[in-house]
Short mmCIF file of C-alpha atoms in Angstrom, two decimals:
data_model
loop_
_atom_site.label_atom_id
_atom_site.label_comp_id
_atom_site.label_asym_id
_atom_site.label_seq_id
_atom_site.Cartn_x
_atom_site.Cartn_y
_atom_site.Cartn_z
CA MET A 608 176.65 -13.50 108.32
CA ALA A 609 180.33 -14.29 109.59
CA GLY A 610 178.56 -16.81 112.43
CA LYS A 611 177.04 -18.89 109.59
CA ARG A 612 179.85 -19.10 107.41
CA LYS A 613 182.03 -20.16 110.42
CA ASN A 614 179.79 -22.87 111.10
CA ASN A 615 178.97 -23.63 107.59
CA PRO A 616 182.30 -22.90 106.23
CA ALA A 617 181.35 -24.50 102.31
CA GLY A 618 178.19 -22.01 102.27
CA SER A 619 175.82 -24.52 101.92
CA THR A 620 171.87 -23.39 103.34
CA ASN A 621 169.38 -25.31 105.04
CA ASN A 622 167.28 -26.75 101.96
CA TYR A 623 170.14 -27.95 100.49
CA ARG A 624 171.25 -30.00 103.67
CA GLY A 625 167.87 -30.60 104.02
CA ASP A 626 167.76 -32.56 101.01
CA VAL A 627 170.81 -34.94 101.49
CA LEU A 628 169.42 -35.56 104.76
CA GLU A 629 165.98 -36.60 103.24
CA VAL A 630 167.59 -38.73 100.44
CA LEU A 631 170.44 -39.76 102.06
CA GLY A 632 168.11 -40.93 104.89
CA ALA A 633 165.56 -43.15 102.18
CA LEU A 634 168.75 -44.12 99.87
CA LYS A 635 171.39 -45.04 102.42
CA VAL A 636 173.99 -44.43 99.94
CA ALA A 637 174.11 -41.71 96.92
CA THR A 638 176.26 -39.73 94.90
CA ALA A 639 175.86 -35.76 94.80
CA ASP A 640 174.69 -36.32 90.97
CA GLN A 641 171.84 -38.56 92.46
CA ILE A 642 171.25 -36.41 95.42
CA GLN A 643 170.83 -32.83 93.02
CA ARG A 644 168.75 -34.74 90.88
CA ILE A 645 165.84 -36.10 93.35
CA GLY A 646 166.21 -32.58 95.78
CA ALA A 647 166.35 -29.91 92.98
CA PRO A 648 165.92 -30.74 89.86
CA HIS A 649 165.56 -27.66 88.79
CA LEU A 650 169.28 -26.84 88.77
CA THR A 651 169.70 -29.42 85.80
CA PHE A 652 167.92 -27.34 83.63
CA ARG A 653 169.50 -23.96 84.69
CA HIS A 654 173.32 -25.21 84.72
CA ALA A 655 172.31 -26.97 80.90
CA ASP A 656 174.41 -24.53 78.76
CA LYS A 657 177.85 -25.12 80.27
CA PRO A 658 179.96 -26.55 77.20
CA THR A 659 180.47 -30.19 78.50
CA PRO A 660 179.04 -32.80 80.50
CA SER A 661 181.79 -32.63 83.31
CA LYS A 662 181.10 -28.86 83.81
CA GLN A 663 177.22 -29.23 83.73
CA LYS A 664 177.24 -31.74 86.24
CA GLN A 665 180.18 -30.02 88.46
CA ALA A 666 177.82 -26.41 88.54
CA ARG A 667 174.59 -28.42 89.05
CA THR A 668 176.08 -30.59 91.87
CA ALA A 669 178.03 -27.44 93.43
CA SER A 670 175.55 -26.46 96.09
CA HIS A 671 175.20 -30.23 97.53
CA THR A 672 178.56 -30.90 97.50
CA ALA A 673 178.43 -28.29 99.72
CA ALA A 674 176.11 -28.71 101.98
CA LEU A 675 177.95 -32.47 102.45
CA SER A 676 181.17 -30.73 102.94
CA ASP A 677 179.52 -28.81 106.03
CA MET A 678 177.59 -31.87 106.67
CA ARG A 679 180.95 -34.08 107.15
CA LYS A 680 182.50 -31.55 109.22
CA HIS A 681 179.54 -31.57 111.68
CA GLY A 682 179.69 -34.97 111.90
CA LEU A 683 176.11 -36.09 109.93
CA SER A 684 177.59 -37.61 106.83
CA GLU A 685 180.86 -39.46 105.68
CA ASN A 686 182.36 -40.33 101.78
CA GLY A 687 181.51 -44.02 101.66
CA GLY A 688 183.89 -45.03 98.25
CA SER A 689 183.59 -44.36 94.68
CA THR A 690 181.36 -45.66 92.08
CA GLU A 691 182.82 -47.41 88.72
CA THR A 692 182.43 -44.13 87.16
CA GLY A 693 184.54 -42.45 89.60
CA ASP A 694 181.60 -40.39 91.49
CA SER A 695 182.30 -40.24 95.21
CA LEU A 696 179.68 -41.89 97.32
CA ARG A 697 177.96 -40.49 100.43
CA ASN A 698 176.39 -41.50 103.17
CA LEU A 699 174.98 -41.30 107.01
CA THR A 700 176.79 -41.61 110.04
CA PRO A 701 174.19 -42.63 112.88
CA LYS A 702 173.74 -39.22 114.07
CA GLY A 703 173.23 -38.17 110.52
CA LEU A 704 170.53 -41.16 110.34
CA GLN A 705 168.54 -39.72 113.53
CA ALA A 706 168.73 -36.46 112.05
CA ALA A 707 167.25 -37.79 108.67
CA SER A 708 164.29 -39.24 110.88
CA TYR A 709 163.06 -35.32 111.16
CA GLU A 710 163.10 -35.00 107.80
CA LEU A 711 161.41 -38.13 106.56
CA ARG A 712 159.43 -38.44 109.52
CA ARG A 713 160.27 -41.79 110.38
CA PRO A 714 161.24 -43.66 113.69
CA VAL A 715 164.90 -44.06 113.78
CA THR A 716 164.34 -48.09 114.26
CA GLU A 717 163.25 -47.91 110.95
CA MET A 718 165.79 -46.03 109.60
CA GLY A 719 167.92 -48.56 108.88
CA SER A 720 172.04 -49.11 108.33
CA THR A 721 174.55 -46.39 107.33
CA ALA A 722 175.76 -48.17 104.47
CA ARG A 723 179.38 -48.28 104.97
CA GLY A 724 181.39 -50.32 103.23
CA ALA A 725 178.83 -50.50 100.07
CA GLY A 726 181.40 -49.10 97.60
CA SER A 727 184.02 -51.33 98.53
CA SER A 728 182.89 -52.43 95.43
CA GLY A 729 181.69 -50.02 92.68
CA ALA A 730 178.56 -50.52 94.64
CA SER A 731 177.25 -50.75 91.06
CA HIS A 732 173.47 -52.75 92.79
CA PRO A 733 172.68 -49.78 95.22
CA MET A 734 173.01 -47.24 92.01
CA ALA A 735 171.08 -49.36 89.81
CA VAL A 736 167.90 -49.39 93.18
CA ASN A 737 168.65 -45.29 93.30
CA GLU A 738 168.24 -45.11 89.41
CA THR A 739 165.11 -47.13 90.07
CA VAL A 740 163.66 -44.58 92.56
CA ILE A 741 164.55 -42.04 90.29
CA ALA A 742 162.74 -43.75 87.61
CA LEU A 743 159.73 -44.37 89.63
CA LEU A 744 160.11 -40.95 90.95
CA ARG A 745 160.32 -38.76 88.33
CA PRO A 746 161.34 -35.33 90.01
CA LYS A 747 159.64 -32.44 88.67
CA PRO A 748 161.20 -28.79 88.64
CA ASN A 749 160.23 -26.30 90.93
CA MET A 750 159.07 -23.49 88.18
CA ALA A 751 159.46 -20.76 90.92
CA ARG A 752 163.14 -21.32 91.11
CA LEU A 753 163.63 -20.45 87.08
CA THR A 754 161.47 -17.29 86.78
CA VAL A 755 164.71 -15.45 86.36
CA ASP A 756 166.15 -18.06 84.06
CA PRO A 757 166.47 -17.66 80.02
CA PRO A 758 162.89 -18.81 78.40
CA HIS A 759 164.97 -21.79 76.76
CA VAL A 760 165.52 -23.29 79.89
CA GLN A 761 162.14 -22.30 81.28
CA ALA A 762 161.07 -24.47 78.31
CA ALA A 763 162.80 -27.24 78.92
CA ALA A 764 161.90 -27.22 82.31
CA GLN A 765 158.20 -27.07 81.56
CA ALA A 766 158.41 -30.02 79.50
CA ALA A 767 159.55 -31.91 82.18
CA VAL A 768 157.17 -30.93 84.31
CA ASP A 769 154.88 -31.69 81.69
CA GLY A 770 155.92 -35.40 81.40
CA PRO A 771 154.45 -38.61 82.29
CA ARG A 772 153.89 -38.05 86.26
CA GLY A 773 155.82 -40.33 89.45
CA VAL A 774 154.97 -41.82 92.40
CA GLY A 775 155.25 -40.66 95.43
CA THR A 776 157.87 -38.36 97.34
CA ILE A 777 161.09 -39.58 98.56
CA ALA A 778 160.06 -40.12 101.95
CA SER A 779 157.47 -42.80 99.80
CA TYR A 780 160.68 -44.99 99.35
CA TRP A 781 162.24 -47.13 101.67
CA THR A 782 165.55 -49.21 100.65
CA GLU A 783 167.35 -52.26 102.03
CA VAL A 784 164.21 -53.46 104.22
CA SER A 785 164.37 -56.62 105.96
CA LEU A 786 161.44 -59.13 105.81
CA PRO A 787 161.69 -61.90 108.17
CA ALA A 788 160.08 -65.15 108.06
CA THR A 789 161.90 -65.57 111.23
CA GLY A 790 162.78 -63.99 114.05
CA THR A 791 161.60 -59.29 114.23
CA TRP A 792 161.90 -56.30 112.18
CA ASN A 793 164.91 -55.29 114.16
CA ALA A 794 166.24 -58.85 114.47
CA PRO A 795 165.26 -60.71 111.53
CA GLY A 796 165.74 -64.63 111.84
CA LYS A 797 167.58 -66.49 108.79
CA GLY A 798 164.71 -67.70 105.56
CA GLY A 799 163.90 -64.38 105.01
CA ALA A 800 164.41 -61.52 102.45
CA GLN A 801 165.81 -58.16 101.86
CA ALA A 802 163.60 -55.75 99.53
CA ASP A 803 165.56 -53.49 97.79
CA ILE A 804 162.86 -50.84 97.31
CA VAL A 805 159.26 -50.41 99.71
CA LEU A 806 157.11 -48.19 97.57
CA THR A 807 154.01 -46.77 100.02
CA ALA A 808 152.51 -44.25 97.84
CA PRO A 809 148.76 -44.03 98.49
CA GLN A 810 147.85 -41.02 97.48
CA ASP A 811 149.20 -41.97 93.77
CA ARG A 812 146.96 -45.88 94.61
CA VAL A 813 150.20 -47.18 95.17
CA PRO A 814 149.58 -48.53 98.42
CA LEU A 815 152.07 -50.99 99.42
CA LEU A 816 155.04 -52.90 96.31
CA PHE A 817 157.57 -54.45 96.47
CA ILE A 818 160.96 -53.84 94.50
CA GLU A 819 163.17 -56.11 93.52
CA VAL A 820 166.56 -54.37 90.95
CA ASP A 821 168.79 -57.16 88.98
CA ASN A 822 171.35 -56.55 87.43
CA CYS A 823 171.42 -59.48 85.31
CA HIS A 824 173.86 -61.62 87.29
CA GLU A 825 171.12 -63.84 89.09
CA THR A 826 169.37 -66.73 87.04
CA ALA A 827 165.63 -67.48 87.16
CA GLU A 828 166.27 -70.02 90.19
CA GLU A 829 168.01 -67.40 92.38
CA LEU A 830 165.24 -65.02 91.84
CA ALA A 831 162.66 -67.86 92.22
CA ASP A 832 164.06 -68.48 95.63
CA LYS A 833 163.93 -65.24 96.27
CA LEU A 834 160.15 -64.92 95.51
CA GLU A 835 159.85 -68.01 97.82
CA LYS A 836 161.34 -66.29 101.14
CA TYR A 837 158.69 -62.94 99.63
CA ALA A 838 156.11 -65.71 99.50
CA ARG A 839 157.20 -67.11 103.51
CA PHE A 840 157.14 -64.13 104.54
CA PHE A 841 153.84 -62.94 103.44
CA ARG A 842 151.98 -65.75 104.59
CA ARG A 843 153.71 -64.85 107.95
CA LYS A 844 151.25 -63.88 111.10
CA VAL A 845 151.55 -62.59 114.46
CA LYS A 846 149.53 -61.15 116.67
CA ASP A 847 148.82 -57.58 116.71
CA THR A 848 148.36 -55.31 119.38
CA ASP A 849 144.16 -55.87 119.77
CA GLY A 850 145.66 -59.47 120.26
CA ARG A 851 144.33 -60.75 116.83
CA GLU A 852 146.55 -62.47 114.39
CA ARG A 853 146.85 -60.61 111.38
CA PRO A 854 150.08 -60.56 108.58
CA MET A 855 153.11 -59.40 109.89
CA TRP A 856 153.33 -56.77 106.98
CA ARG A 857 150.54 -55.64 108.16
CA THR A 858 151.54 -55.16 111.69
CA ARG A 859 154.26 -52.21 109.37
CA TRP A 860 152.48 -51.19 106.37
CA ASN A 861 148.95 -50.19 106.03
CA ALA A 862 147.26 -51.15 103.24
CA PRO A 863 143.59 -51.96 101.75
CA ALA A 864 142.11 -55.12 102.97
CA THR A 865 141.68 -56.32 99.27
CA TRP A 866 143.23 -55.76 96.30
CA SER A 867 141.01 -54.95 93.40
CA GLY A 868 138.44 -57.06 94.84
CA ASP A 869 140.78 -59.93 95.56
CA ALA A 870 142.42 -60.83 99.05
CA ILE A 871 145.63 -61.44 97.78
CA HIS A 872 150.03 -60.33 98.55
CA PRO A 873 151.51 -56.81 98.36
CA PRO A 874 152.95 -57.31 94.48
CA VAL A 875 156.55 -57.66 93.58
CA LEU A 876 157.94 -55.41 91.07
CA LEU A 877 161.27 -57.08 89.08
CA VAL A 878 163.37 -54.23 87.44
CA PHE A 879 166.27 -55.64 85.01
CA ASN A 880 169.29 -53.29 84.92
CA ARG A 881 171.36 -55.55 81.54
CA ILE A 882 174.98 -54.73 82.51
CA GLY A 883 175.12 -58.18 83.59
CA GLU A 884 175.68 -61.66 81.29
CA ARG A 885 171.81 -62.57 82.23
CA ASN A 886 169.43 -62.28 79.02
CA PRO A 887 165.90 -61.23 81.40
CA ASN A 888 164.64 -62.09 77.64
CA ARG A 889 165.27 -65.57 78.54
CA THR A 890 165.42 -65.11 82.54
CA VAL A 891 161.91 -64.09 82.57
CA PRO A 892 159.65 -67.17 80.54
CA ARG A 893 161.90 -69.51 82.62
CA LEU A 894 161.37 -67.79 85.76
CA MET A 895 157.31 -67.45 84.89
CA GLU A 896 157.32 -71.37 85.26
CA LEU A 897 159.30 -71.65 88.18
CA THR A 898 156.90 -69.22 90.32
CA ARG A 899 153.15 -70.32 88.48
CA HIS A 900 152.12 -71.33 91.93
CA LEU A 901 152.62 -68.02 93.34
CA TRP A 902 151.10 -66.40 90.60
CA GLN A 903 148.45 -67.92 88.66
CA GLY A 904 144.91 -67.24 89.60
CA GLN A 905 141.80 -69.36 89.19
CA ARG A 906 139.07 -68.73 85.95
CA ARG A 907 136.33 -66.82 86.81
CA LYS A 908 133.83 -65.67 84.60
CA GLY A 909 135.25 -62.45 82.74
CA PHE A 910 138.27 -62.54 84.63
CA HIS A 911 140.92 -64.18 86.91
CA ASP A 912 140.58 -64.41 91.57
CA TYR A 913 143.96 -63.92 92.72
CA ASP A 914 143.16 -64.64 96.03
CA GLY A 915 146.15 -65.75 98.21
CA CYS A 916 148.78 -65.23 94.94
CA ILE A 917 151.46 -62.64 94.32
CA PRO A 918 151.51 -60.30 91.73
CA ILE A 919 155.21 -60.36 90.17
CA ILE A 920 155.88 -57.49 86.97
CA ALA A 921 158.30 -57.01 85.13
CA THR A 922 160.31 -54.13 83.48
CA GLY A 923 163.46 -53.20 82.09
CA LEU A 924 165.70 -49.97 84.05
CA ASN A 925 165.95 -48.19 80.33
CA GLN A 926 161.86 -48.69 79.54
CA LEU A 927 161.31 -47.59 82.97
CA ARG A 928 163.31 -44.24 82.44
CA GLU A 929 162.36 -43.68 78.96
CA HIS A 930 158.16 -43.71 79.79
CA GLY A 931 157.25 -44.25 83.67
CA PRO A 932 154.89 -45.73 85.57
CA ALA A 933 152.51 -44.35 83.16
CA GLY A 934 154.31 -46.29 80.49
CA ALA A 935 152.92 -49.45 79.60
CA VAL A 936 156.09 -51.91 79.79
CA PHE A 937 155.21 -53.50 82.94
CA LEU A 938 154.49 -57.07 82.18
CA ARG A 939 152.60 -59.10 84.79
CA PHE A 940 153.03 -63.44 85.03
CA GLY A 941 150.48 -64.77 83.39
CA ARG A 942 149.25 -61.80 81.11
CA ASP A 943 150.42 -61.82 76.94
CA HIS A 944 150.57 -57.53 76.73
CA LYS A 945 152.02 -54.86 78.41
CA GLN A 946 150.24 -52.37 80.92
CA HIS A 947 151.07 -49.37 83.17
CA LEU A 948 152.06 -49.82 86.18
CA TRP A 949 148.50 -49.19 88.04
CA GLU A 950 146.83 -51.66 85.81
CA ALA A 951 149.91 -54.44 86.27
CA ILE A 952 149.51 -54.49 89.96
CA GLY A 953 145.30 -54.40 89.93
CA ASN A 954 142.83 -56.34 88.50
CA PRO A 955 141.14 -54.22 85.90
CA ARG A 956 139.06 -57.64 84.02
CA ARG A 957 137.80 -58.09 87.70
CA GLU A 958 136.91 -54.60 88.36
CA ALA A 959 135.40 -54.23 85.41
CA ALA A 960 133.48 -56.31 85.45
CA GLU A 961 132.39 -55.63 89.15
CA ALA A 962 131.94 -52.11 87.65
CA ARG A 963 129.45 -53.96 85.21
CA ALA A 964 127.44 -55.71 87.83
CA ARG A 965 127.09 -52.61 90.20
CA GLU A 966 125.75 -50.61 87.00
CA GLU A 967 123.26 -53.80 86.35
CA THR A 968 122.68 -53.82 90.73
CA ALA A 969 121.81 -50.44 90.30
CA ARG A 970 119.55 -50.70 87.52
CA ALA A 971 117.12 -53.27 88.92
CA GLN A 972 117.48 -51.51 91.98
CA ALA A 973 116.16 -48.63 89.95
CA GLU A 974 113.76 -50.56 87.82
CA TYR A 975 112.78 -52.00 91.05
CA GLN A 976 111.75 -48.67 92.49
CA ALA A 977 109.87 -47.70 89.73
CA LYS A 978 108.01 -50.49 89.76
CA VAL A 979 107.28 -49.80 94.02
CA GLN A 980 106.64 -46.25 92.84
CA ARG A 981 104.32 -46.55 90.05
CA ALA A 982 102.20 -49.22 92.44
CA ALA A 983 101.90 -46.74 95.44
CA GLU A 984 100.31 -44.54 92.49
CA GLU A 985 98.24 -46.96 91.45
CA GLN A 986 97.22 -47.50 94.11
CA ALA A 987 96.67 -44.16 95.89
CA ALA A 988 94.62 -42.88 92.17
CA LYS A 989 92.30 -46.52 93.16
CA GLN A 990 91.55 -45.36 96.70
CA ALA A 991 91.04 -41.52 95.70
CA ALA A 992 89.17 -42.87 93.24
CA GLU A 993 87.31 -44.88 96.05
CA ARG A 994 86.91 -42.04 98.09
CA GLU A 995 85.66 -39.71 95.39
CA ALA A 996 82.94 -42.27 94.46
CA ARG A 997 81.79 -42.18 98.06
CA ARG A 998 81.57 -38.67 98.40
CA PRO A 999 78.48 -37.06 99.86
CA VAL A 1000 75.71 -35.16 96.98
CA CYS A 1001 73.96 -32.16 98.73
CA ALA A 1002 70.79 -32.86 99.21
CA GLY A 1003 69.08 -29.78 97.86
CA CYS A 1004 71.59 -28.67 95.08
CA GLY A 1005 73.64 -32.24 93.56
CA ALA A 1006 76.80 -30.33 94.24
CA LYS A 1007 79.44 -32.65 95.39
CA PHE A 1008 80.51 -31.92 99.33
CA THR A 1009 83.84 -30.20 99.55
CA ASP A 1010 86.62 -32.28 101.79
CA GLU A 1011 85.42 -29.60 104.68
CA ARG A 1012 81.91 -29.99 104.36
CA TRP A 1013 82.59 -33.75 104.39
CA ARG A 1014 84.70 -33.74 107.54
CA ALA A 1015 82.26 -31.89 109.51
CA ALA A 1016 78.98 -33.82 108.59
CA GLN A 1017 80.61 -36.34 109.95
CA ALA A 1018 82.35 -35.14 112.83
CA THR A 1019 81.68 -37.99 115.52
CA ASP A 1020 84.33 -36.60 118.50
CA TRP A 1021 83.56 -36.06 121.87
CA GLY A 1022 82.58 -32.33 122.20
CA THR A 1023 82.07 -31.81 118.57
CA PRO A 1024 78.23 -30.17 118.12
CA LYS A 1025 76.15 -32.51 116.01
CA ASP A 1026 75.61 -31.25 112.32
CA SER A 1027 72.13 -29.53 111.71
CA HIS A 1028 71.95 -30.24 108.01
CA PRO A 1029 74.31 -33.24 107.22
CA HIS A 1030 72.97 -33.59 104.11
CA LEU A 1031 73.04 -30.04 102.78
CA CYS A 1032 76.21 -28.66 101.08
CA ASP A 1033 77.60 -25.19 102.86
CA GLY A 1034 75.10 -23.16 100.57
CA CYS A 1035 72.29 -24.81 100.96
CA LYS A 1036 72.57 -25.45 104.83
CA ALA A 1037 72.78 -21.71 105.42
CA GLY A 1038 69.15 -21.14 103.19
CA ALA A 1039 67.77 -24.04 105.57
CA VAL A 1040 68.62 -22.06 108.36
CA VAL A 1041 66.87 -19.60 107.41
CA SER A 1042 62.82 -19.06 108.42
CA PRO A 1043 61.02 -19.56 104.88
CA ALA A 1044 57.81 -17.91 106.40
CA ALA A 1045 59.55 -14.49 108.02
CA GLY A 1046 62.70 -14.32 106.05
CA THR A 1047 65.07 -14.31 108.88
CA GLN A 1048 67.09 -15.63 110.74
CA GLU A 1049 65.29 -18.31 113.00
CA ARG A 1050 65.10 -17.45 116.61
CA GLN A 1051 68.05 -18.90 119.00
CA GLU A 1052 66.80 -22.12 120.57
CA PRO A 1053 67.16 -22.63 124.38
CA VAL A 1054 69.58 -24.86 125.45
CA ARG A 1055 68.74 -28.62 125.04
CA GLY A 1056 67.43 -29.98 128.82
CA GLU A 1057 66.11 -26.47 129.88
CA ALA A 1058 62.59 -24.99 129.32
CA GLY A 1059 62.01 -22.03 126.64
CA PRO A 1060 60.24 -18.49 127.41
CA ASP A 1061 56.74 -20.12 126.11
CA ASP A 1062 57.29 -23.23 129.17
CA PHE A 1063 57.59 -26.04 126.60
CA TRP A 1064 60.60 -28.44 126.04
CA PRO A 1065 61.73 -28.26 121.86
CA ASP A 1066 63.14 -30.64 119.62
CA PRO A 1067 66.86 -30.41 119.12
CA GLN A 1068 66.27 -28.50 115.92
CA ARG A 1069 63.64 -27.33 113.95
CA PRO A 1070 60.81 -29.68 112.52
CA VAL A 1071 60.60 -30.27 108.71
CA CYS A 1072 57.17 -30.91 107.40
CA THR A 1073 57.27 -34.63 105.99
CA GLU A 1074 55.48 -34.20 103.00
CA CYS A 1075 56.32 -30.77 101.39
CA GLY A 1076 59.86 -30.17 102.92
CA ALA A 1077 58.62 -27.17 104.30
CA ALA A 1078 60.62 -25.98 107.78
CA PHE A 1079 57.56 -25.66 111.04
CA THR A 1080 56.48 -21.75 111.78
CA ASP A 1081 57.03 -21.05 115.63
CA GLU A 1082 53.15 -21.61 115.91
CA ARG A 1083 53.35 -24.75 114.44
CA TRP A 1084 56.66 -26.08 116.44
CA LYS A 1085 54.51 -25.00 119.73
CA VAL A 1086 51.66 -26.68 118.62
CA THR A 1087 53.22 -29.96 117.49
CA ALA A 1088 56.07 -30.11 120.60
CA ARG A 1089 55.90 -32.39 123.00
CA VAL A 1090 56.15 -31.38 126.79
CA GLY A 1091 56.81 -33.84 129.20
CA TRP A 1092 56.26 -37.68 128.47
CA GLY A 1093 52.51 -36.81 127.20
CA PRO A 1094 51.67 -37.23 123.33
CA SER A 1095 51.69 -33.90 121.04
CA PRO A 1096 48.89 -32.06 121.21
CA ALA A 1097 48.81 -31.88 117.48
CA LYS A 1098 46.75 -34.91 115.91
CA ARG A 1099 49.45 -34.65 113.00
CA PRO A 1100 52.39 -33.25 114.28
CA THR A 1101 54.89 -34.74 111.50
CA LEU A 1102 52.99 -32.57 109.05
CA CYS A 1103 52.95 -28.37 108.81
CA GLY A 1104 49.55 -25.68 108.62
CA ASP A 1105 49.33 -25.82 105.50
CA CYS A 1106 49.51 -29.77 104.94
CA ASP A 1107 47.95 -30.43 107.94
CA GLN A 1108 44.85 -27.91 106.91
CA ARG A 1109 45.11 -29.40 103.05
CA PHE A 1110 45.02 -33.58 104.75
CA GLU A 1111 41.91 -32.44 107.08
CA ALA A 1112 40.36 -30.65 103.56
CA GLU A 1113 41.31 -34.05 101.72
CA LEU A 1114 39.70 -36.41 104.43
CA ASN A 1115 36.00 -34.35 104.33
CA LEU A 1116 35.26 -34.66 100.58
CA ALA A 1117 36.65 -38.42 101.31
CA TRP A 1118 34.14 -39.44 103.78
CA GLY A 1119 31.55 -36.32 103.54
CA VAL A 1120 31.70 -35.20 107.25
CA SER A 1121 35.05 -33.21 109.26
CA HIS A 1122 35.84 -34.09 112.80
CA ARG A 1123 34.86 -30.68 113.76
CA GLN A 1124 31.12 -31.94 113.05
CA GLU A 1125 31.19 -35.28 114.23
CA GLU A 1126 31.88 -33.47 118.00
CA PRO A 1127 28.07 -31.48 117.27
CA ASP A 1128 26.57 -34.42 116.42
CA GLN A 1129 27.33 -36.25 119.50
CA GLU A 1130 25.89 -33.50 121.94
CA GLN A 1131 23.12 -33.95 120.02
CA ASP A 1132 22.17 -36.56 120.24
CA GLN A 1133 22.91 -36.91 123.29
CA ALA A 1134 19.90 -33.95 124.25
CA VAL A 1135 17.23 -36.03 122.52
CA PRO A 1136 15.57 -38.62 125.10
CA LYS A 1137 16.15 -41.91 123.95
CA GLN A 1138 12.90 -43.63 122.46
CA LYS A 1139 11.66 -47.13 123.61
CA ALA A 1140 12.44 -49.94 121.05
CA THR A 1141 9.45 -51.76 119.62
CA GLY A 1142 9.29 -54.66 116.96
CA TRP A 1143 11.65 -56.61 115.74
CA LEU A 1144 14.48 -54.22 116.92
CA SER A 1145 13.56 -54.84 120.73
CA ARG A 1146 13.76 -58.32 120.62
CA LEU A 1147 17.16 -57.76 119.65
CA ARG A 1148 18.31 -55.45 122.26
CA GLY A 1149 17.05 -58.03 124.63
#
């Protein structure tokens, strides 16, 4: 503890010294009051019970004043004069800027100057810049640091927490940034501008915003000339690391290729602090006319197209303090009403039009997909109906084939046995392969091409009578079977035994003589000697 007090005799802690490095690294010059309001806003509520405003300020800035004292001992900070109200100005030394680069995670080359001598004339402009940063940032107190404080202190701090939100953190802000129209970043040439503040807070939907603070000392013509320098810088292109030409500002800051659907330049915010003799209510209209060629867009159906334009927005510092960036206190040149910051830097009408177009496109695509789906379903239903119409019907019972039976009956692949009853369903087929006479399973047929036990070549399947449809018995099958190349021994091999006998009987009734009787008659005729023909019969024979 003694060693720590020896290194930091004012008793400062690392947290408060870190606050000083972050704030002065971003703002370059500030008072202890501004450092405390940004770095430790909870102290503002803790010491609100002091009897006078001066004692309140002394109490809430004591910790950061001690940190500045210790940092001055280490050569990190120095006094830079005083403001018009008598507050001491503080800035960092080159050694302090290097230490601040680690706190802000910025390259040392982008930290800027030390702002020495800024307080020689009261630093009214740097103080207005700092107040603009605080109004946009709107630091929220850390409620965890107020757990032991009285309820009224916690209630006041909670009200600040619940108030309108700000944009970014202190590390999101850069001050006194050169915008070279000629030269380089580190050695800017003539004709360029210098932005009072550059805000990069993509996490809060403000990718890049340039801010100019005017204490109402400059005329509309002087402000227009400054905006022309901005335009020169935005139009300047340089070769990037990949060898392609890009706008110079894109080589340092990352921002979307389009802004609200427009290929536009980054927006510029003008903040008027009414301490000078100029009235912004008269300056702004005149400035609109002088810079119309920079900000005016092209009218489209339902919105304006701002390709190649600079969105220029104006507001007052007092209104910004009261309402913050979420308040409708920003007037964009070319519009007749005030908006909050996000609407002012964007193009809400175009965003709405594009949202409607996306919804219409999505609806049309959904309708088309539904139409295609309906057509596919109708085609599938039609094909299913046609297939159902082609489904075979059992020749025995009239039932429709199942899908499995249909595939089996139509099987024509190599190695697939031919179906024995392709016109019968599974049930009828099972009954057809059973012998109707014996009621038993038909005997196993010999392999095709090989002789059976009775030395005859069987057909691939048991024959069926063409008259009655009954399957042949083994005996009838044997009688009608062809052996070798000769004809079948049966006269009517397509009929079963019963139908063959019935046919024979009907033939006898029709002709009066059977085939079996013809053979004995022929034999009897051969046994009787032939008589010699006489008369006219013999003459005919001769």
